[in-house]
Coordinates of C-alpha atoms in Angstrom, one line a residue:
M16 CA 118.1 121.5 -2.1
M17 CA 114.6 122.7 -1.2
N18 CA 112.6 122.4 1.9
F19 CA 109.8 120.2 1.7
C20 CA 106.8 119.1 3.6
R21 CA 104.8 115.8 2.5
K22 CA 101.6 116.6 4.4
P23 CA 99.6 118.3 1.6
F24 CA 100.6 115.4 -0.8
E25 CA 99.8 112.5 1.8
Q26 CA 97.2 113.9 4.7
L27 CA 93.8 115.4 5.4
Y28 CA 92.8 117.1 8.5
I29 CA 89.0 116.4 8.8
S30 CA 86.7 118.8 11.1
D31 CA 82.9 118.8 11.0
S32 CA 82.8 121.9 9.1
Y33 CA 86.1 122.0 7.1
V34 CA 88.8 120.0 5.5
K35 CA 92.4 121.0 5.4
T36 CA 95.5 119.4 4.4
C37 CA 97.0 120.1 7.8
P38 CA 96.0 122.2 10.9
W39 CA 98.9 124.8 10.2
T40 CA 97.7 125.8 6.6
N41 CA 95.3 128.7 5.9
L42 CA 93.5 127.2 3.1
I43 CA 90.3 125.4 3.5
L44 CA 89.7 122.7 0.9
G45 CA 85.8 122.5 1.4
N46 CA 83.1 121.2 3.9
P47 CA 83.1 117.5 4.1
M48 CA 79.0 117.7 5.0
E49 CA 78.7 119.1 1.4
T50 CA 81.8 117.5 -0.9
P51 CA 82.9 114.0 -0.8
I52 CA 86.4 113.7 0.9
E53 CA 87.9 112.3 -2.1
E54 CA 86.9 115.2 -4.2
L55 CA 88.3 117.6 -1.8
W56 CA 91.6 115.6 -1.8
M57 CA 92.1 116.4 -5.6
N58 CA 90.5 119.8 -6.1
E59 CA 92.0 123.1 -7.3
K60 CA 92.7 124.4 -3.6
A61 CA 94.5 121.1 -2.9
E62 CA 96.8 121.6 -5.8
E63 CA 97.0 125.3 -4.8
I64 CA 98.5 124.2 -1.6
R65 CA 100.8 121.7 -3.2
D66 CA 102.1 124.0 -5.6
S67 CA 103.2 126.5 -2.8
I68 CA 105.5 123.6 -1.6
R69 CA 106.7 123.0 -5.0
D70 CA 107.7 126.6 -5.5
G71 CA 109.4 126.8 -2.1
S72 CA 107.1 129.9 -1.0
F73 CA 104.9 127.7 1.6
R74 CA 102.6 130.8 1.1
Y75 CA 99.6 129.2 2.8
C76 CA 101.4 127.6 5.9
R77 CA 101.4 129.6 9.0
K78 CA 105.0 129.0 9.2
E79 CA 105.5 130.6 12.8
E80 CA 103.3 128.3 14.4
C81 CA 104.1 124.9 12.3
P82 CA 106.3 123.1 14.7
W83 CA 108.3 121.7 11.5
C84 CA 108.8 125.1 9.9
A85 CA 109.4 127.2 13.3
S86 CA 112.0 124.6 14.3
G87 CA 113.7 124.2 11.0
K88 CA 113.0 120.5 10.9
L89 CA 111.5 120.3 7.3
E90 CA 113.2 117.7 5.3
T91 CA 115.0 118.8 2.1
M92 CA 115.0 117.4 -1.2
E93 CA 116.6 118.1 -4.6
D94 CA 114.8 120.9 -6.1
S95 CA 113.8 118.8 -9.3
E96 CA 112.3 116.0 -7.0
V97 CA 110.3 118.9 -5.2
K98 CA 108.9 120.4 -8.2
N99 CA 107.8 117.2 -9.7
Y100 CA 106.4 115.7 -6.6
R101 CA 102.8 114.4 -6.8
A102 CA 100.0 113.8 -4.3
E103 CA 98.9 110.1 -3.8
K104 CA 95.8 108.9 -5.3
T105 CA 94.1 109.0 -2.0
P106 CA 95.4 110.2 1.4
L107 CA 97.7 108.1 3.3
D108 CA 97.2 109.8 6.7
I109 CA 93.9 111.4 8.0
S110 CA 93.4 113.3 11.1
V111 CA 90.0 112.7 12.6
S112 CA 89.3 116.0 14.4
Y113 CA 85.5 116.3 13.8
D114 CA 84.2 116.1 17.5
R115 CA 84.7 118.6 20.3
F116 CA 83.5 116.4 22.9
C117 CA 85.5 116.2 25.9
N118 CA 85.3 115.7 29.7
H119 CA 87.6 118.6 30.8
S120 CA 86.7 122.2 30.3
C121 CA 90.0 123.4 30.4
P122 CA 89.9 127.4 30.4
S123 CA 92.5 127.5 27.6
C124 CA 90.2 125.7 25.3
R125 CA 86.7 126.1 26.2
K126 CA 84.3 127.7 29.0
A127 CA 82.3 124.6 30.1
V128 CA 82.0 121.1 29.4
F129 CA 80.5 120.5 26.1
V130 CA 76.9 118.8 26.3
P131 CA 76.0 117.8 22.7
D132 CA 72.4 118.5 21.5
Q133 CA 70.5 116.1 19.3
A134 CA 71.4 118.1 16.2
Y135 CA 75.1 117.7 17.3
K136 CA 74.8 113.8 17.9
D137 CA 72.8 113.7 14.5
K138 CA 75.9 115.4 12.9
M139 CA 78.3 113.3 14.4
A140 CA 76.4 110.1 13.3
K141 CA 76.9 111.6 9.7
M142 CA 80.4 112.6 10.1
K143 CA 81.3 108.8 11.0
D144 CA 79.4 107.5 7.9
I145 CA 81.5 109.9 5.9
V146 CA 85.0 109.5 7.4
L147 CA 84.9 105.6 8.1
P148 CA 85.2 104.5 4.7
I149 CA 88.3 106.5 3.9
A150 CA 89.8 105.8 7.1
N151 CA 89.5 102.3 6.6
R152 CA 91.4 102.4 3.2
T153 CA 94.2 104.9 4.7
K154 CA 97.6 103.8 6.2
R155 CA 97.6 106.2 9.2
V156 CA 94.7 107.6 11.5
S157 CA 95.2 110.0 14.3
T158 CA 92.4 111.4 16.5
C159 CA 91.1 113.9 18.2
G160 CA 92.8 117.2 17.7
M161 CA 89.4 118.9 18.9
G162 CA 88.3 117.0 22.1
D163 CA 89.3 113.7 23.7
C164 CA 88.9 110.4 22.0
F165 CA 88.4 108.1 24.7
S166 CA 85.7 110.1 26.5
S167 CA 83.8 110.7 23.4
P168 CA 80.9 108.1 22.6
F169 CA 80.9 109.3 19.1
I170 CA 84.8 108.9 18.5
M171 CA 84.5 105.5 20.2
E172 CA 81.9 104.3 18.0
F173 CA 84.1 105.4 15.0
L174 CA 87.1 103.3 16.5
K175 CA 85.1 100.2 17.4
E176 CA 83.8 100.0 13.7
L177 CA 87.0 100.8 12.1
K178 CA 88.3 98.1 10.0
P179 CA 91.6 98.9 8.2
I180 CA 92.3 97.0 5.0
D181 CA 96.1 98.2 4.7
P182 CA 98.2 95.6 6.3
E183 CA 100.7 98.6 7.4
F184 CA 98.1 100.5 8.9
S185 CA 98.8 102.6 12.3
I186 CA 96.8 104.8 14.4
S187 CA 97.6 107.7 16.9
F188 CA 95.7 109.0 19.7
E189 CA 95.6 112.3 21.5
T190 CA 94.0 112.2 24.9
N191 CA 94.3 113.8 28.6
G192 CA 94.4 110.1 29.8
V193 CA 91.6 110.1 32.4
M194 CA 89.4 107.9 30.2
L195 CA 92.1 105.5 28.7
D196 CA 91.8 102.9 31.2
E197 CA 91.4 99.0 30.8
K198 CA 87.9 99.2 29.9
H199 CA 88.2 101.6 27.3
W200 CA 91.2 99.8 25.8
D201 CA 89.2 96.7 25.7
M202 CA 86.5 98.5 23.8
I203 CA 88.6 99.1 20.7
S204 CA 90.3 95.4 20.8
N205 CA 89.6 95.3 17.0
L206 CA 92.5 97.7 16.8
H207 CA 94.9 95.9 19.1
G208 CA 98.0 94.4 17.0
Y209 CA 98.1 97.5 14.9
P210 CA 101.1 100.0 15.5
M211 CA 99.6 102.4 18.1
N212 CA 101.0 105.6 19.2
V213 CA 99.5 107.3 22.4
T214 CA 100.0 111.0 23.2
V215 CA 98.8 111.9 27.0
T216 CA 98.7 115.8 28.1
P217 CA 98.2 115.9 31.8
N218 CA 99.9 119.5 32.4
S219 CA 100.4 119.0 36.0
F220 CA 100.7 116.0 38.5
E221 CA 99.9 118.7 41.6
K222 CA 96.1 118.3 42.5
Y223 CA 94.9 122.0 42.7
T224 CA 97.3 123.2 39.4
Y225 CA 95.7 120.1 37.6
M226 CA 92.0 121.1 38.7
Y227 CA 92.8 124.9 37.7
L228 CA 94.1 123.7 34.2
T229 CA 91.1 121.3 33.5
G230 CA 88.5 123.7 34.7
G231 CA 88.0 122.4 38.2
H232 CA 87.9 118.5 37.4
D233 CA 89.7 116.4 40.2
N234 CA 90.7 113.5 38.6
V235 CA 94.7 113.9 38.5
E236 CA 94.9 110.4 40.5
K237 CA 92.7 108.6 38.0
S238 CA 95.3 110.3 35.3
K239 CA 98.2 108.8 37.0
K240 CA 96.7 105.7 37.4
N241 CA 96.1 105.5 33.7
L242 CA 99.6 106.5 32.9
K243 CA 100.8 103.7 34.9
F244 CA 98.5 101.4 32.9
I245 CA 99.6 103.2 29.6
S246 CA 103.3 102.6 30.4
E247 CA 102.7 98.7 31.0
L248 CA 101.1 98.5 27.6
R249 CA 104.3 100.3 26.2
K250 CA 106.6 97.9 28.1
A251 CA 104.3 94.9 26.7
G252 CA 104.6 96.0 23.3
E253 CA 101.2 96.5 22.8
I254 CA 101.8 100.1 21.6
T255 CA 104.5 101.4 19.6
S256 CA 105.2 104.9 21.2
F257 CA 104.1 106.7 24.3
K258 CA 104.4 110.4 24.6
I259 CA 103.6 112.7 27.6
N260 CA 102.9 116.6 26.9
M261 CA 103.0 119.4 29.2
V262 CA 101.6 122.9 27.8
V263 CA 103.3 125.5 29.4
Q264 CA 101.2 128.2 31.3
E265 CA 101.6 130.7 34.1
S266 CA 100.2 128.1 36.4
N267 CA 102.4 125.1 35.8
Y268 CA 105.7 126.4 34.3
W269 CA 107.6 126.2 37.7
E270 CA 106.5 122.5 37.8
I271 CA 108.3 121.8 34.5
P272 CA 111.4 120.0 36.1
S273 CA 109.3 117.7 38.5
F274 CA 106.9 116.9 35.9
I275 CA 109.8 115.7 33.6
E276 CA 111.4 113.8 36.7
R277 CA 108.0 112.0 37.6
C278 CA 107.4 111.1 34.1
L279 CA 111.1 109.5 33.6
Q280 CA 110.6 107.7 36.9
E281 CA 107.1 106.4 36.8
Y282 CA 106.0 106.4 33.6
D283 CA 109.0 106.1 31.1
P284 CA 107.6 107.5 28.0
D285 CA 109.5 107.5 24.7
I286 CA 109.3 111.2 24.6
I287 CA 108.1 114.0 26.8
Q288 CA 107.3 117.3 25.2
I289 CA 107.3 120.9 26.6
K290 CA 104.9 122.8 24.4
P291 CA 104.0 126.2 24.2
L292 CA 100.2 127.7 24.6
N293 CA 98.8 128.4 21.5
R294 CA 95.6 130.8 21.4
W295 CA 93.1 128.6 20.1
F296 CA 89.1 127.9 20.8
C297 CA 87.7 130.4 23.3
L298 CA 90.7 131.8 24.6
N299 CA 90.6 135.8 24.4
A300 CA 93.5 137.9 23.9
A301 CA 93.7 139.1 27.7
D302 CA 93.5 135.6 29.2
Y303 CA 96.2 134.5 26.6
W304 CA 98.4 137.2 27.5
Y305 CA 98.4 136.4 31.0
K306 CA 99.0 132.5 30.3
N307 CA 101.7 132.8 27.9
V308 CA 104.7 133.1 30.2
L309 CA 106.9 132.8 26.8
N310 CA 106.2 136.7 26.3
P311 CA 109.2 138.7 27.8
M312 CA 106.7 141.0 28.8
H313 CA 104.8 138.7 31.2
P314 CA 105.7 139.4 34.9
Y315 CA 106.7 135.4 35.4
H316 CA 109.0 135.5 32.3
T317 CA 112.4 135.9 34.2
N318 CA 111.2 133.0 36.5
Y319 CA 110.3 130.9 33.5
L320 CA 113.6 131.3 31.9
K321 CA 115.2 130.4 35.1
V322 CA 113.3 127.0 35.3
M323 CA 114.1 126.5 32.0
Q324 CA 117.9 126.3 32.6
H325 CA 117.3 123.3 34.6
P326 CA 119.6 120.4 33.6
I327 CA 117.0 117.6 33.2
L328 CA 115.4 119.7 30.2
Q329 CA 118.7 118.2 28.6
H330 CA 117.5 114.6 28.9
P331 CA 117.5 112.9 25.7
K332 CA 113.6 112.0 26.0
V333 CA 112.8 115.8 26.6
W334 CA 111.6 117.8 23.5
D335 CA 111.2 121.5 24.4
W336 CA 109.0 122.9 21.9
T337 CA 109.0 126.6 23.5
M338 CA 112.4 127.1 22.2
E339 CA 111.1 126.9 18.7
S340 CA 107.7 128.9 19.5
H341 CA 106.6 132.0 17.3
D342 CA 105.2 133.7 20.1
R343 CA 108.2 134.7 22.1
A344 CA 108.2 138.7 21.0
P345 CA 107.5 141.2 23.6
K346 CA 103.6 141.9 23.8
H347 CA 101.9 144.4 25.8
H348 CA 99.0 143.6 27.5
P349 CA 95.6 144.0 25.5
A350 CA 94.5 146.9 27.5
V351 CA 97.2 148.9 26.2
Y352 CA 95.7 148.7 22.8
N353 CA 92.4 149.5 24.0
E354 CA 93.9 152.7 25.5
A355 CA 95.3 153.3 21.9
Y356 CA 91.8 153.0 20.7
T357 CA 90.4 155.6 23.4
D358 CA 92.9 158.1 22.4
F359 CA 93.0 157.7 18.8
I360 CA 88.8 158.1 18.8
W361 CA 89.1 161.0 21.4
N362 CA 91.7 162.9 18.9
M363 CA 89.2 162.1 16.2
L364 CA 86.3 163.6 17.9
N365 CA 88.3 166.7 18.7
Q366 CA 89.3 167.5 15.3
E367 CA 87.4 169.9 13.4
N368 CA 87.4 167.6 10.5
D369 CA 87.7 164.2 12.0
T370 CA 88.6 162.4 8.7
E371 CA 90.8 164.7 7.2
I372 CA 94.1 163.1 8.4
I373 CA 92.8 159.6 7.2
S374 CA 91.6 161.1 3.9
K375 CA 94.8 162.6 3.0
Y376 CA 96.8 159.5 3.9
L377 CA 94.5 157.0 1.9
Q378 CA 94.7 159.5 -0.9
S379 CA 98.7 159.5 -0.8
R380 CA 98.5 155.8 -1.0
H381 CA 95.7 155.7 -3.7
I382 CA 93.7 153.5 -1.7
R383 CA 90.0 153.6 -2.8
S384 CA 88.7 150.2 -1.5
I385 CA 89.2 148.7 1.7
G386 CA 88.3 145.4 3.8
I387 CA 88.0 145.6 7.7
Y388 CA 89.5 142.7 9.6
G389 CA 87.6 142.3 12.7
A390 CA 84.0 141.7 12.6
W391 CA 83.2 142.8 16.1
K392 CA 83.4 146.1 18.2
Y393 CA 86.6 147.9 17.0
G394 CA 85.7 146.8 13.4
E395 CA 82.5 148.6 13.8
I396 CA 84.1 151.8 15.1
C397 CA 86.7 151.6 12.1
Y398 CA 84.0 151.3 9.8
E399 CA 82.0 154.5 11.3
I400 CA 85.3 156.5 10.8
L401 CA 86.2 155.1 7.4
N402 CA 82.7 155.2 5.9
K403 CA 82.7 159.0 6.3
I404 CA 85.3 159.4 3.9
P405 CA 84.4 160.5 0.1
G406 CA 85.7 158.0 -2.4
I407 CA 86.5 155.1 -0.2
E408 CA 84.4 152.2 -0.5
I409 CA 84.2 149.4 2.3
K410 CA 83.6 146.1 0.5
Y411 CA 83.5 143.8 3.4
F412 CA 84.5 142.6 6.6
I413 CA 87.3 140.0 7.3
D414 CA 87.6 137.7 10.3
R415 CA 89.3 134.3 11.0
Y416 CA 86.7 132.4 12.6
K417 CA 83.3 134.1 11.6
G418 CA 84.2 134.1 8.0
N419 CA 82.2 132.5 5.2
R420 CA 79.3 131.4 7.3
G421 CA 76.8 133.6 5.6
L422 CA 77.2 136.1 8.6
Q423 CA 77.1 140.0 8.1
C424 CA 78.4 142.9 9.9
R425 CA 77.2 146.6 9.3
G426 CA 75.3 144.8 6.2
L427 CA 78.4 143.7 4.6
E428 CA 79.8 140.2 4.1
I429 CA 82.4 138.6 6.6
K430 CA 85.1 136.7 4.5
G431 CA 87.5 134.4 6.3
T432 CA 91.2 134.0 6.3
W433 CA 91.0 130.2 6.3
E434 CA 88.6 129.6 3.2
G435 CA 91.3 130.6 0.4
N436 CA 90.1 134.2 0.0
D437 CA 93.2 136.3 -1.5
F438 CA 91.4 139.7 -1.0
Q439 CA 93.0 141.2 -4.1
D440 CA 89.7 142.8 -4.9
V441 CA 90.6 145.6 -2.2
D442 CA 93.2 148.2 -2.1
A443 CA 93.9 148.0 1.6
I444 CA 93.0 146.0 4.5
F445 CA 92.4 148.0 7.8
I446 CA 93.1 145.8 10.9
S447 CA 91.2 146.6 13.8
V448 CA 92.5 144.3 16.1
L449 CA 95.7 145.8 17.6
S450 CA 96.6 143.2 19.9
V451 CA 97.3 140.4 17.4
Y452 CA 98.0 142.8 14.6
D453 CA 101.4 140.8 13.8
E454 CA 99.6 137.4 13.6
I455 CA 96.8 138.9 11.4
R456 CA 99.4 140.6 8.9
R457 CA 101.3 137.4 8.7
D458 CA 97.7 135.4 7.9
L459 CA 97.1 137.9 5.3
I460 CA 100.4 137.9 3.5
S461 CA 100.2 134.0 3.9
S462 CA 97.0 133.8 2.0
G463 CA 98.5 135.6 -0.9
Y464 CA 97.6 139.4 -0.2
C465 CA 99.8 141.8 -1.8
G466 CA 97.9 145.4 -1.1
E467 CA 98.4 147.6 1.9
I468 CA 97.7 146.5 5.5
L469 CA 97.0 149.5 7.6
S470 CA 95.6 150.0 11.4
I471 CA 94.9 153.0 13.6
K472 CA 98.7 153.4 14.2
D473 CA 99.5 154.5 10.5
F474 CA 97.0 157.4 11.4
S475 CA 98.3 158.1 14.9
G476 CA 101.9 158.8 14.7
G477 CA 102.7 155.1 15.8
S478 CA 101.2 155.4 19.2
A479 CA 99.4 152.2 19.0
S480 CA 102.4 150.0 18.1

């Protein structure tokens, strides 16, 4: 028996700049603004991902972040069935995640309420025209992973124009719940009667915690009122399933038992999901460290563990995702790594030959070409040091978010880890971002890189680890 995932064979995740088979894979199929989605569905990169499922390697998957891989809840199949499994002719399931518009400005997600300019509005209109035809032909649609579907005029237009062809069509919504009221429900009357799955993420029912988590927005009472409305829809059978999420952070972890209790008593959802905070969007390393109470080095971690012992977490409707999170390893605050860099550079400056140690190390490993991961301050510092070493060619920079956008750093191309690059044309990759070294190393290996992966700790006796 082999582990198996259907997503690459059935699903597409569609943003405004890239298409993937799911949000947990490193490999991007292409840009929907440049290539028809039907072509992306059947291109070589899509087949590479499917091959990684067929051979059991899951090499393009971020296994520690994917809830199914991390939890061990992947389905299993006979080896022969997996190896011969083929993709559907068109995707059965699409995730419509091309719009960032949201009525909140949660610090874990963004710095301010997103205000679209005319260029963005024009792009959303084009994306609707691109996605709507394939959405009408698919079996399942989910929205919106990047913003809030009911607060977005662009996604609401998409939903109002959606005319599913398949009689077995179903749709799922992700929302903070503030705008899912009777008015917005009536606006999508064309979808009433289809199976609907609604997931609401309020994160807190306490006024000031709620305001802190949403970026200062005082609408918790409206959220509660709408949760009642959604609960009534569920009882009346007008929606098929109702989930409530709580993303655990330093400011709300102590509310977990009371949050669950209120959900059970007042809203009666099918599932209550207690989820870990992921470092997405604008969240920097220092802020993430402070918010991530799952980290054993966090000052609130011991208290968090005590809260998680509450018996209400054993309720059959509660699914605790935090137990399966990848991000539970002890991690220092990023300032520790800043100090390591300072020490390293100071030592370099005080050596008579400031690159001799590094040069000898690279020669001993037969390393002649290098890619530098991190196209910002630390990456540029590493470039200045490594560029002094005779016989070493720095070929490009690598960055998860800046890559493959035509950007440069120190006159060199910035390649991305999500665009299908395997970086096999360099002997080593030098990671300049120590605070997330493990995650970057994991992404590089997942992308297929087989060369050396280095950082300053390899030249400083491990003091930066």
